[in-house]
PDB file of C-alpha atoms and ligand atoms in Angstrom:
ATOM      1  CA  UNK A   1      36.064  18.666  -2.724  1.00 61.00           C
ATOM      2  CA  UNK A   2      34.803  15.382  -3.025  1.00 71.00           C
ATOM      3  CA  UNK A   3      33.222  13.538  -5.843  1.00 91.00           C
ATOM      4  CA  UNK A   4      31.012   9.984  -6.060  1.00 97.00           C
ATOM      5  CA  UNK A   5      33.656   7.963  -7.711  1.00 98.00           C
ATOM      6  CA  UNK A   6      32.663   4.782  -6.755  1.00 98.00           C
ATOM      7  CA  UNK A   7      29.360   5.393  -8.683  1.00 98.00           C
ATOM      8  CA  UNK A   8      31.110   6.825 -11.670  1.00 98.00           C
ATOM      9  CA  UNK A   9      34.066   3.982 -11.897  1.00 98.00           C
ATOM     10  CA  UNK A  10      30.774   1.326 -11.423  1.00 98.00           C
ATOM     11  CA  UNK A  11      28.743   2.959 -13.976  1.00 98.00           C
ATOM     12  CA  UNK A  12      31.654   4.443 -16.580  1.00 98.00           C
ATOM     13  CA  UNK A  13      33.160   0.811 -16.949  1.00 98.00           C
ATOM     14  CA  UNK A  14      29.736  -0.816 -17.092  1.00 98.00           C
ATOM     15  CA  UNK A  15      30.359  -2.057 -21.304  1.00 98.00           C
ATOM     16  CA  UNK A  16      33.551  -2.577 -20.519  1.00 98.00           C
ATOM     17  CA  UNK A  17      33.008  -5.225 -18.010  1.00 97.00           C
ATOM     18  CA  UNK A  18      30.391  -6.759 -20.629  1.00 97.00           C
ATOM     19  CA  UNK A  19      33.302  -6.565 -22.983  1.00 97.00           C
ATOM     20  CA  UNK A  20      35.770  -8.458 -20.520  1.00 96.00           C
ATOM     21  CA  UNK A  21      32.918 -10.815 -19.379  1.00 94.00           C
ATOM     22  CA  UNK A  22      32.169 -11.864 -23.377  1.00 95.00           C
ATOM     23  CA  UNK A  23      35.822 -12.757 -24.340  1.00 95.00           C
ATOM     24  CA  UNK A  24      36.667 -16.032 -25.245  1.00 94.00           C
ATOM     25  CA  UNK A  25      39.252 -17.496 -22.866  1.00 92.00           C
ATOM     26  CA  UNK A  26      36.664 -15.633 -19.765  1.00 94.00           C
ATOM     27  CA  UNK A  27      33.725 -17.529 -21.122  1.00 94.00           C
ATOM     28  CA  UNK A  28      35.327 -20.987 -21.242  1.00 94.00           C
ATOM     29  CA  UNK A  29      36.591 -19.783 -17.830  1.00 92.00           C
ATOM     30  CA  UNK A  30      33.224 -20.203 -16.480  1.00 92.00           C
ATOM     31  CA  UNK A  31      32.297 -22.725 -18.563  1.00 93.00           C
ATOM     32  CA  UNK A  32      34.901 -24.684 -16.522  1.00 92.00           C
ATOM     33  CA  UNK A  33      36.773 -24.754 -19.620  1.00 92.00           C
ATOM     34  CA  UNK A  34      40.252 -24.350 -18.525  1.00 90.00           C
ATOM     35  CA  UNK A  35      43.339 -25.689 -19.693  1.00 90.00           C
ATOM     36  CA  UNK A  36      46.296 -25.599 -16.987  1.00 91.00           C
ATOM     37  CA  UNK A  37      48.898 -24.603 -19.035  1.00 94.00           C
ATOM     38  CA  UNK A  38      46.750 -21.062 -20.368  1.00 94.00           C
ATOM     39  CA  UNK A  39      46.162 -20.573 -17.180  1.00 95.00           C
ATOM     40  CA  UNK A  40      49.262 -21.202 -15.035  1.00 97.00           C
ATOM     41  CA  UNK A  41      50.461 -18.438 -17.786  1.00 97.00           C
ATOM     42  CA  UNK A  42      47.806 -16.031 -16.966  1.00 97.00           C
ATOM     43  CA  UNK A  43      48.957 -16.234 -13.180  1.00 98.00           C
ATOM     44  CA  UNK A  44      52.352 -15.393 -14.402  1.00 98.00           C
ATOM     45  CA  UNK A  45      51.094 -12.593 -16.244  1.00 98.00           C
ATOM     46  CA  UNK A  46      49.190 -11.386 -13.266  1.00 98.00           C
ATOM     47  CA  UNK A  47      52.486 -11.690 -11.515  1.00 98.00           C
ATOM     48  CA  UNK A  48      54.181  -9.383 -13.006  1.00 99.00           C
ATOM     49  CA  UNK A  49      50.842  -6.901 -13.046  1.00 98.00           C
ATOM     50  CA  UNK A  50      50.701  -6.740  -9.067  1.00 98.00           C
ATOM     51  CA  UNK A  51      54.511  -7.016  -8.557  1.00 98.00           C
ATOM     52  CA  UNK A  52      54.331  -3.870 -10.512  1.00 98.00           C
ATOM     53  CA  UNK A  53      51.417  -2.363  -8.860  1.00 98.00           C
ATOM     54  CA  UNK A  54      51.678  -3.072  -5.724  1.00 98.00           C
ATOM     55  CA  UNK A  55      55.610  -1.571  -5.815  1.00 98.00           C
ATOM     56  CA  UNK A  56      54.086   1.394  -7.203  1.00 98.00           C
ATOM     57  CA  UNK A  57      51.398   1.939  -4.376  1.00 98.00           C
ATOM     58  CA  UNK A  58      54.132   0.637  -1.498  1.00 98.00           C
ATOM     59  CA  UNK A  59      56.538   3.606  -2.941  1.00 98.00           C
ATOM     60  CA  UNK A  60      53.145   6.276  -2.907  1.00 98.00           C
ATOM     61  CA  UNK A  61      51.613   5.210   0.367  1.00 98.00           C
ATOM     62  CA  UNK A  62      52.403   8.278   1.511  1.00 98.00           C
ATOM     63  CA  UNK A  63      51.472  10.202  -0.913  1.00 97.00           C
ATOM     64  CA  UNK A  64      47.978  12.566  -0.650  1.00 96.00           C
ATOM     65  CA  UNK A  65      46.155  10.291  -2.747  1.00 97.00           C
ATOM     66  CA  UNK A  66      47.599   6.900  -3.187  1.00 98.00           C
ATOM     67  CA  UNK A  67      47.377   6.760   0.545  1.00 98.00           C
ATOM     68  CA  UNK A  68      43.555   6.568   0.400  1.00 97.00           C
ATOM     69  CA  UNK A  69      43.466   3.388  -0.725  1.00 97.00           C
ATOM     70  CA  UNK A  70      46.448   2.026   0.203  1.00 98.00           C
ATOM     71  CA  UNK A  71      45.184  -1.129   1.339  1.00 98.00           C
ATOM     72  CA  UNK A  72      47.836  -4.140   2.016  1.00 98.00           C
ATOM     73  CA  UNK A  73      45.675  -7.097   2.666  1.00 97.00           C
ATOM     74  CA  UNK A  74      44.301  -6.324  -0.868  1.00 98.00           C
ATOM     75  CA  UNK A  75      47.885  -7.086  -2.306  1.00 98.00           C
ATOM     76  CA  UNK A  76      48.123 -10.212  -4.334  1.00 98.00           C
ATOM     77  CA  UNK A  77      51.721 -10.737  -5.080  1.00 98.00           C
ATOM     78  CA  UNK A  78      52.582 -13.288  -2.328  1.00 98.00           C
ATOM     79  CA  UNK A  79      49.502 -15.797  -2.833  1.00 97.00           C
ATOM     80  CA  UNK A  80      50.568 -14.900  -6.990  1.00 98.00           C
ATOM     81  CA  UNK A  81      53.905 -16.905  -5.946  1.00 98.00           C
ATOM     82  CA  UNK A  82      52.967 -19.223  -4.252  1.00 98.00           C
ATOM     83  CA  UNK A  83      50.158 -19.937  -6.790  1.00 97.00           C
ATOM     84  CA  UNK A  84      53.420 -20.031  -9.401  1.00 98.00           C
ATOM     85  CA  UNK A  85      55.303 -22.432  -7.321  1.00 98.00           C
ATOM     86  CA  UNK A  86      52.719 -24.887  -7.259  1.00 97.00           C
ATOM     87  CA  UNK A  87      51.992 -24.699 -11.261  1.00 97.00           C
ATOM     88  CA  UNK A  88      56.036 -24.414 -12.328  1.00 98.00           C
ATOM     89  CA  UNK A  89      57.694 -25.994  -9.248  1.00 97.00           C
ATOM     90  CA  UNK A  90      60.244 -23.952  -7.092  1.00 97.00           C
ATOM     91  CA  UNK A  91      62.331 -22.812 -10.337  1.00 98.00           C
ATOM     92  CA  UNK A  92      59.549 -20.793 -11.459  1.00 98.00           C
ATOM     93  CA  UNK A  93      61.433 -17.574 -10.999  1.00 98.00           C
ATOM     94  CA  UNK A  94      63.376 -18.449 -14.455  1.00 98.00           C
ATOM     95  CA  UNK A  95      60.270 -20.002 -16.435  1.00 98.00           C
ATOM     96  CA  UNK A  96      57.906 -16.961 -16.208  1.00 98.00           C
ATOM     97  CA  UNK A  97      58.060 -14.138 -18.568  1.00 98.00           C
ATOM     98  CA  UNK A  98      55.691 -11.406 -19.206  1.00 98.00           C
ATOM     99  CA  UNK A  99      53.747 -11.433 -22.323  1.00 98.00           C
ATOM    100  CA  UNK A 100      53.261  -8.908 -24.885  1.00 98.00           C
ATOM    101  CA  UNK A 101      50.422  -7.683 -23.227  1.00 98.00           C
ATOM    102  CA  UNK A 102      51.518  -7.988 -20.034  1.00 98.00           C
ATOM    103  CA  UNK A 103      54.827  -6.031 -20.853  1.00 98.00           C
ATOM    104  CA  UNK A 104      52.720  -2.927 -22.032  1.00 98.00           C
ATOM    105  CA  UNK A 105      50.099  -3.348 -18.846  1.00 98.00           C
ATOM    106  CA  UNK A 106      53.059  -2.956 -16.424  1.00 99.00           C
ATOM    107  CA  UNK A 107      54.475   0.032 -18.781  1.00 98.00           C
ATOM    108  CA  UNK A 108      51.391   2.032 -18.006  1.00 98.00           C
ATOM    109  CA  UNK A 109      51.596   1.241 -14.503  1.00 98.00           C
ATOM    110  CA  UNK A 110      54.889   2.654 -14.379  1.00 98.00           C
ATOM    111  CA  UNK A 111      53.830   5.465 -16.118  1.00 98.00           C
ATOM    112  CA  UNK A 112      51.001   6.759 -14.271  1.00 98.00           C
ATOM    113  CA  UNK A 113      52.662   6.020 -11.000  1.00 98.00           C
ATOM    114  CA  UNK A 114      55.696   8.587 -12.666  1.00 98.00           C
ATOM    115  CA  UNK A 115      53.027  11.094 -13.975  1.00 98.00           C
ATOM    116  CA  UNK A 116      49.880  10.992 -12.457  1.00 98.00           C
ATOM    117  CA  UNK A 117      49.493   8.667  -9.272  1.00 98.00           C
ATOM    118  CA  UNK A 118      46.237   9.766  -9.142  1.00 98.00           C
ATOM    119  CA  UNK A 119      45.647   7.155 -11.845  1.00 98.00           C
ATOM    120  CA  UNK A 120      46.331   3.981  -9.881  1.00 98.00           C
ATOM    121  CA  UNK A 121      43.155   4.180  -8.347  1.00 98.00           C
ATOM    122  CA  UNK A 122      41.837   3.161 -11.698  1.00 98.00           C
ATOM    123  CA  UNK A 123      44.138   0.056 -12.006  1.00 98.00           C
ATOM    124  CA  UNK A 124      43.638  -0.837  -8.249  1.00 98.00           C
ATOM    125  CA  UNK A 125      40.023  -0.619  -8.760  1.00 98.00           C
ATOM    126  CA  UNK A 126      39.792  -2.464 -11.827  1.00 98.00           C
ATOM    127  CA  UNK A 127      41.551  -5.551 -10.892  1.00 98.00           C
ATOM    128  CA  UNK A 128      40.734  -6.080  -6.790  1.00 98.00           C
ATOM    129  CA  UNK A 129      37.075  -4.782  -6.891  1.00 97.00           C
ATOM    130  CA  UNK A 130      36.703  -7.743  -9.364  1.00 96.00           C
ATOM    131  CA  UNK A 131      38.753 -10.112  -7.282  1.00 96.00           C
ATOM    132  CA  UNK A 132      36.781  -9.378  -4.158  1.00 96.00           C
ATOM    133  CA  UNK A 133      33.703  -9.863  -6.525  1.00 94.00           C
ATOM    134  CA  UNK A 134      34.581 -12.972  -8.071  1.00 86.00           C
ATOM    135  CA  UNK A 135      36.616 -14.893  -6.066  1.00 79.00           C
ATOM    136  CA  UNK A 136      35.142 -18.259  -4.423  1.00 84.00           C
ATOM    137  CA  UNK A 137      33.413 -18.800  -7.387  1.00 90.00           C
ATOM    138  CA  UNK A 138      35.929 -18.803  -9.660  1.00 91.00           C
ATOM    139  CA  UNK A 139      37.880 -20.051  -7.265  1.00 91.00           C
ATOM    140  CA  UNK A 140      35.453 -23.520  -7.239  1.00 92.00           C
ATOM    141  CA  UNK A 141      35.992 -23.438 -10.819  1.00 94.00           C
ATOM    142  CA  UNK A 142      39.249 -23.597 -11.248  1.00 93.00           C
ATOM    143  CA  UNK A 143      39.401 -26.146  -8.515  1.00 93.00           C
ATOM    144  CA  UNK A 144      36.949 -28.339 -10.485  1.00 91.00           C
ATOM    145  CA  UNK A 145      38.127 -27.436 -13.997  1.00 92.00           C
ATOM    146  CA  UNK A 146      41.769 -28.481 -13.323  1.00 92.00           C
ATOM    147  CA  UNK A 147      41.131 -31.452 -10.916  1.00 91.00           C
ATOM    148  CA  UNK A 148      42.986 -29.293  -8.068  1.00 92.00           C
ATOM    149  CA  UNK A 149      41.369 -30.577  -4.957  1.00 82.00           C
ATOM    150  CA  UNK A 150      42.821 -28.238  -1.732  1.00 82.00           C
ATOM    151  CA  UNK A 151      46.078 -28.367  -2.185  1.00 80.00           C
ATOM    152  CA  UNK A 152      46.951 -25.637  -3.810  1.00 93.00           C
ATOM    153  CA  UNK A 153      47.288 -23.601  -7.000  1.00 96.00           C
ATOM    154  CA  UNK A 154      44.132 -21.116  -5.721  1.00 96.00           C
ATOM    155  CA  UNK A 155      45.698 -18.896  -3.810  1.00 96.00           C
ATOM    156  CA  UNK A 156      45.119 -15.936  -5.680  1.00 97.00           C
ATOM    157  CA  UNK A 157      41.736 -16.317  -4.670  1.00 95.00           C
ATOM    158  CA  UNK A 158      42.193 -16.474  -0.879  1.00 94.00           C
ATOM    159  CA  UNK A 159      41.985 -12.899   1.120  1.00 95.00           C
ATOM    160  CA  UNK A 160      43.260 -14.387   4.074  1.00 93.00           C
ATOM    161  CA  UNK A 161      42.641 -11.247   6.224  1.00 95.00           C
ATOM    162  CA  UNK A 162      39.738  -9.922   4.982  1.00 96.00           C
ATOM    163  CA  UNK A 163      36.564 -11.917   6.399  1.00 94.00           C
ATOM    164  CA  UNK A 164      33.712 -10.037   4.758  1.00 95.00           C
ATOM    165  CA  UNK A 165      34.396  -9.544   1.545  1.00 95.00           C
ATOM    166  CA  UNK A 166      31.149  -7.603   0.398  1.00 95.00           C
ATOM    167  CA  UNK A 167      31.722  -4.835   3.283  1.00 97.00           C
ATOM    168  CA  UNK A 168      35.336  -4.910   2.377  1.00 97.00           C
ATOM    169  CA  UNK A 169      34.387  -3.863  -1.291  1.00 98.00           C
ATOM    170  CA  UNK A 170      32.048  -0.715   0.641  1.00 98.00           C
ATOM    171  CA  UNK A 171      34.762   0.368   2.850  1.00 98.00           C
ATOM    172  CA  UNK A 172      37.506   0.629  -0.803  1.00 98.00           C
ATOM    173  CA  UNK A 173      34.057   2.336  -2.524  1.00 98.00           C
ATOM    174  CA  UNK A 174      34.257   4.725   0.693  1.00 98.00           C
ATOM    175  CA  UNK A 175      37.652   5.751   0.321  1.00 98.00           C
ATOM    176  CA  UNK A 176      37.259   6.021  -3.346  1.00 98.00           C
ATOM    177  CA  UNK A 177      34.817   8.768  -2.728  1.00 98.00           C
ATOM    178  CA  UNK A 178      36.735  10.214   0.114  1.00 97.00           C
ATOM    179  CA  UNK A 179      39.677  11.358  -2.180  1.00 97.00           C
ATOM    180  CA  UNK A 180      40.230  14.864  -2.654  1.00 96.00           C
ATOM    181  CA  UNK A 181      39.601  15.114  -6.466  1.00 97.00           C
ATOM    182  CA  UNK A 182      37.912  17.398  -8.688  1.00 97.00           C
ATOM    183  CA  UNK A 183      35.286  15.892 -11.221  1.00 98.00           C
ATOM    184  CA  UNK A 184      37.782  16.508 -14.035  1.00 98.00           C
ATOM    185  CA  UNK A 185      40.556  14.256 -12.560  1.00 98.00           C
ATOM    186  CA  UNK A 186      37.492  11.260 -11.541  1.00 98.00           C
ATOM    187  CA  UNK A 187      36.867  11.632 -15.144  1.00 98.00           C
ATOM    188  CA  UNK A 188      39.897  10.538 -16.212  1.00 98.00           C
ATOM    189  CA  UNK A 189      40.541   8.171 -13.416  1.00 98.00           C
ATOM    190  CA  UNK A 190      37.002   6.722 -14.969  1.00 98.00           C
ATOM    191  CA  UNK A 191      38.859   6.789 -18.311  1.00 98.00           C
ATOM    192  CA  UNK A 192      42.206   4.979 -16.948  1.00 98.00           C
ATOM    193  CA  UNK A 193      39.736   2.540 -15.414  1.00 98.00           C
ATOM    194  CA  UNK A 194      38.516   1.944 -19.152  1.00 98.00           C
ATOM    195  CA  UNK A 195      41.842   1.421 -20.268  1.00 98.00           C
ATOM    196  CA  UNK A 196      43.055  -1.147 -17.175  1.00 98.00           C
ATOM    197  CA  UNK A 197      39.862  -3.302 -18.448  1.00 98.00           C
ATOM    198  CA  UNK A 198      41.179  -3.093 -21.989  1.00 98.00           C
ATOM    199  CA  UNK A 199      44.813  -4.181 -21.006  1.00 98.00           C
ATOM    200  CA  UNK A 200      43.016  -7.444 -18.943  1.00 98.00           C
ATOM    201  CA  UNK A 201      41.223  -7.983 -22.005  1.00 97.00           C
ATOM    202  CA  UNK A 202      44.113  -8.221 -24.277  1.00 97.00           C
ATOM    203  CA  UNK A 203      45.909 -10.351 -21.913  1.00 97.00           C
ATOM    204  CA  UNK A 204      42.991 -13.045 -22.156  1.00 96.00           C
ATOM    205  CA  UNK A 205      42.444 -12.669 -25.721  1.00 95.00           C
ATOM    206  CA  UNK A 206      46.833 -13.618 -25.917  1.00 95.00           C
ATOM    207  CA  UNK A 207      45.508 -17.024 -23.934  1.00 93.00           C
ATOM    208  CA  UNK A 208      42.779 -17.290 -25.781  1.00 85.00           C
ATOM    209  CA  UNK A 209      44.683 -18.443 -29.303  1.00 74.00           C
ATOM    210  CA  UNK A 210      46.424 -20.918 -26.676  1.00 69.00           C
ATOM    211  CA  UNK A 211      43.508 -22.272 -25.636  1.00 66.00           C
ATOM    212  CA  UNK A 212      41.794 -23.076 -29.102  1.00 68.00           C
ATOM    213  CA  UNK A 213      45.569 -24.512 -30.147  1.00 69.00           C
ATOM    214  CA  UNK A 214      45.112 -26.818 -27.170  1.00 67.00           C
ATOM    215  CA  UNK A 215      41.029 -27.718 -27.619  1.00 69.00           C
ATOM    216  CA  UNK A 216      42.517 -28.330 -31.222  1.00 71.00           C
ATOM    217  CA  UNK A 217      45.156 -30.836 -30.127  1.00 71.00           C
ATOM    218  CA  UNK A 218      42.934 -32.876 -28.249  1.00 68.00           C
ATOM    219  CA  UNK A 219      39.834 -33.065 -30.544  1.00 74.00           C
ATOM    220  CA  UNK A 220      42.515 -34.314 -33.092  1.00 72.00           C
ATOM    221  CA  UNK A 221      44.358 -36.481 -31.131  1.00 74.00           C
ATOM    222  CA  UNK A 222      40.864 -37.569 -30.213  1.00 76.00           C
ATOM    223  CA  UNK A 223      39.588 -37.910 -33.689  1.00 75.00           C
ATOM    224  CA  UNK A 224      42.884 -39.763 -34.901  1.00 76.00           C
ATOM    225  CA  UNK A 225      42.764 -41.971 -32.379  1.00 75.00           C
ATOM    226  CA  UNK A 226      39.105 -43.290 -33.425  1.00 69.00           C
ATOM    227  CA  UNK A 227      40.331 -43.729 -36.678  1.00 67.00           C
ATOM    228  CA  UNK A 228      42.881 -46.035 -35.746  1.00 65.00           C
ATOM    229  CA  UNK A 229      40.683 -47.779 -33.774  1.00 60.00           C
ATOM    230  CA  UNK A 230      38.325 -48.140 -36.828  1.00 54.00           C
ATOM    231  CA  UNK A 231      35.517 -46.264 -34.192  1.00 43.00           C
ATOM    232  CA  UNK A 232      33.507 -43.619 -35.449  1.00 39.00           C
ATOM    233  CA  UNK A 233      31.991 -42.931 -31.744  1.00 37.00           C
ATOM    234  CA  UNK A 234      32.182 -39.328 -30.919  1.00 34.00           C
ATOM    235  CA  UNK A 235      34.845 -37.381 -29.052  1.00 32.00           C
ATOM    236  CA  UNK A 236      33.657 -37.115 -25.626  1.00 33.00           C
ATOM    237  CA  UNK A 237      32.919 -40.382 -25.512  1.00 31.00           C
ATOM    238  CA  UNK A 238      36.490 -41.222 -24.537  1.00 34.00           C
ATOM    239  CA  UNK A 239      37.231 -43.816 -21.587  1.00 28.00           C
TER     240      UNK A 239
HETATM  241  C1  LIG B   1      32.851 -13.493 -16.861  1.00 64.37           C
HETATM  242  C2  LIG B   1      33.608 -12.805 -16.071  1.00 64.37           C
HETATM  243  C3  LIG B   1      33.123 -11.942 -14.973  1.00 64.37           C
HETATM  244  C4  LIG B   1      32.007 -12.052 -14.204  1.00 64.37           C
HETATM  245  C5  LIG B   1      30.927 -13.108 -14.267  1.00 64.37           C
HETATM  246  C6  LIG B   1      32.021 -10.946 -13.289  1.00 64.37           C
HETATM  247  C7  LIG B   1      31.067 -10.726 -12.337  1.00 64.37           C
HETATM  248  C8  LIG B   1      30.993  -9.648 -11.525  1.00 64.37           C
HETATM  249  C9  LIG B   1      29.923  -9.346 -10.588  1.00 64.37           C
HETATM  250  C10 LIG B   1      28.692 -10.219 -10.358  1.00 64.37           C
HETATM  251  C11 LIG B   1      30.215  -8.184 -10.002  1.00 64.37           C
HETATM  252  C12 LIG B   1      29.314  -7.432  -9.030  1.00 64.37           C
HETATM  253  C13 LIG B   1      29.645  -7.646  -7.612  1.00 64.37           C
HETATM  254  C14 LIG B   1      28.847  -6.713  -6.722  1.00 64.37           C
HETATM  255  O1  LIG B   1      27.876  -6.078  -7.135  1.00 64.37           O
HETATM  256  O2  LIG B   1      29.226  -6.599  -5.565  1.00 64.37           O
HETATM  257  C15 LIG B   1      31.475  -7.733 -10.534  1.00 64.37           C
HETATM  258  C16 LIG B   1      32.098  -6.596 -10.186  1.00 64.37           C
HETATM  259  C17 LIG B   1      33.286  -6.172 -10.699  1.00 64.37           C
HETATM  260  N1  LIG B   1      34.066  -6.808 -11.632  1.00 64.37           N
HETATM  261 FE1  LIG B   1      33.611  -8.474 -12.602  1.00 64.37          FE
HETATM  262  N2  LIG B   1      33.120 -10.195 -13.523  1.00 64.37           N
HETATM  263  C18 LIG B   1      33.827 -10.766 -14.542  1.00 64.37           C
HETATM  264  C19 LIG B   1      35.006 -10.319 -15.102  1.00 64.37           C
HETATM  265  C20 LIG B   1      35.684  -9.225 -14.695  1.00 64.37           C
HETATM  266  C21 LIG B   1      36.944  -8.792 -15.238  1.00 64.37           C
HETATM  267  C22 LIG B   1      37.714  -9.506 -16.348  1.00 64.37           C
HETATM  268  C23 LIG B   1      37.292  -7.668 -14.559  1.00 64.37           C
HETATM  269  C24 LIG B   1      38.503  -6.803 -14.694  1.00 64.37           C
HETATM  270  C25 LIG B   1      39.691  -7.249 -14.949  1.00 64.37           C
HETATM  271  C26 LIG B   1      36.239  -7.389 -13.601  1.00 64.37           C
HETATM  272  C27 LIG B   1      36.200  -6.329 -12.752  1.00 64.37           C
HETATM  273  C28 LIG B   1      35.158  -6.036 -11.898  1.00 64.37           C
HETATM  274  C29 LIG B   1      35.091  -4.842 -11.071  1.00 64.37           C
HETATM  275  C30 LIG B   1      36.098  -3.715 -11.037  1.00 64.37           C
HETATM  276  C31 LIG B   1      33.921  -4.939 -10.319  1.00 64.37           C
HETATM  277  C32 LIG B   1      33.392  -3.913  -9.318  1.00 64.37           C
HETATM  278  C33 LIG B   1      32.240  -3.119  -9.913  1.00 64.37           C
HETATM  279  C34 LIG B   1      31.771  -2.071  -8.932  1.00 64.37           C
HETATM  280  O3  LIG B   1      31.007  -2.410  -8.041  1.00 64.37           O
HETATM  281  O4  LIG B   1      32.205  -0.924  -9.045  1.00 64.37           O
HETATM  282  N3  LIG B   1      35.283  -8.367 -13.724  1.00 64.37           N
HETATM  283  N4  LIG B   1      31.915  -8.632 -11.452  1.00 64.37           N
END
């Protein structure tokens, strides 16, 4: 028996891609509003998110379910590194850390891929149906945000082996639908879906305290600096 899971996952996590979409450090995001050092943590964080998913889905890819959408040239843990390497230099092994949120994110992963593997559909789905979605643009943005030019630090972005990106995403909505499940278990691979959007959220809203900390600096460095200079010019106005 087969149910329309692609449909359900789309529609079921409809608010909480609004939700996602309306948090601070996502909206600056696309603003262009990046600062590098939120957001070579974020990749870190990420790291540690598809080391542990992808281990998880490399130890199932056998299994029944997991095998489905077992789908390698989704996997994001290489271009993750080599994204870290350019933002921490080749010691970045010992300067990354999971945060908080992170920590708990990669707990559940762990967890469903002990309990119910069934469930890493929902975290698969969550995070590379939204990379294949987003991708070249944000990829432009955080080329032109952080001054990166083509050398590096975007290759998170980059599906090297998949050329069509859009028919990619209906092939993985295929296989979603081709797994053996009973409405029940889509239900709560809808509901797990809910929760993986939740975890991504808490991770941005951790950066997102950064991020105003660092907008703060600068406006008052900015502001301090025009008073020494006797200027009362407006920040942004800066040579
Ligand atoms: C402001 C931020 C975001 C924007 C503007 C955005 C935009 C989009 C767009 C336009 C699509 C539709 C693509 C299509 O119909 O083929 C999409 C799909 C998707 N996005 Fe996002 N997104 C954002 C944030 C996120 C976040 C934070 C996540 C999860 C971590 C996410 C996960 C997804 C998923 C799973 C899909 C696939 C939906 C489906 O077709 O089933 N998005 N996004």
């Amino acid at each position: 028996m087969s149910v329309n899971l692609a449909t359900m996952l789309r529609e079921g996590t409809k608010k909480s891609h609004t939700m996602a979409e309306n948090v601070g450090f996502v909206k600056c995001f696309l603003k262009g509003v990046v600062e590098k050092n939120s957001y070579r943590t974020l990749v870190a964080n990420l790291y540690f998110v598809y080391s542990a998913m992808e281990e998880e889905m490399e130890k199932l890819r056998h299994h029944e379910l997991v095998s489905k959408i077992y789908f390698p040239q989704l996997h994001r843990k290489q271009s993750l590194e080599k994204d870290l390497s350019f933002y921490y230099g080749a010691n970045w092994r010992n300067e990354v850390a999971p945060s908080e949120a992170a920590q708990a994110y990669v707990a559940r992963i762990h967890e469903v891929a002990q309990s119910q593997p069934e469930l890493l559909a929902a975290h698969s789905y969550t995070r590379y149906l939204g990379d294949l979605s987003g991708g070249q643009i944000l990829k432009k943005i955080a080329q032109r945000a952080m001054n990166l030019g083509e050398n590096g630090g975007t290759a998170f972005y980059e599906f090297d082996t998949i050329s069509d990106e859009k028919a990619f995403k209906n092939e993985y909505r295929q296989a979603l639908n081709e797994l053996p499940i009973d409405q029940a278990t889509a239900e709560k691979i809808v509901d797990e879906a809910n929760a993986a959007f939740g975890m991504n959220m808490k991770m941005f809203m951790e950066l997102e305290g950064n991020l105003i900390k660092a907008i703060g600096i600068m406006v008052f460095n900015t502001l301090t600096r025009r008073r020494s200079k006797g200027s009362t010019e407006l920040a942004g106005a800066e040579q």
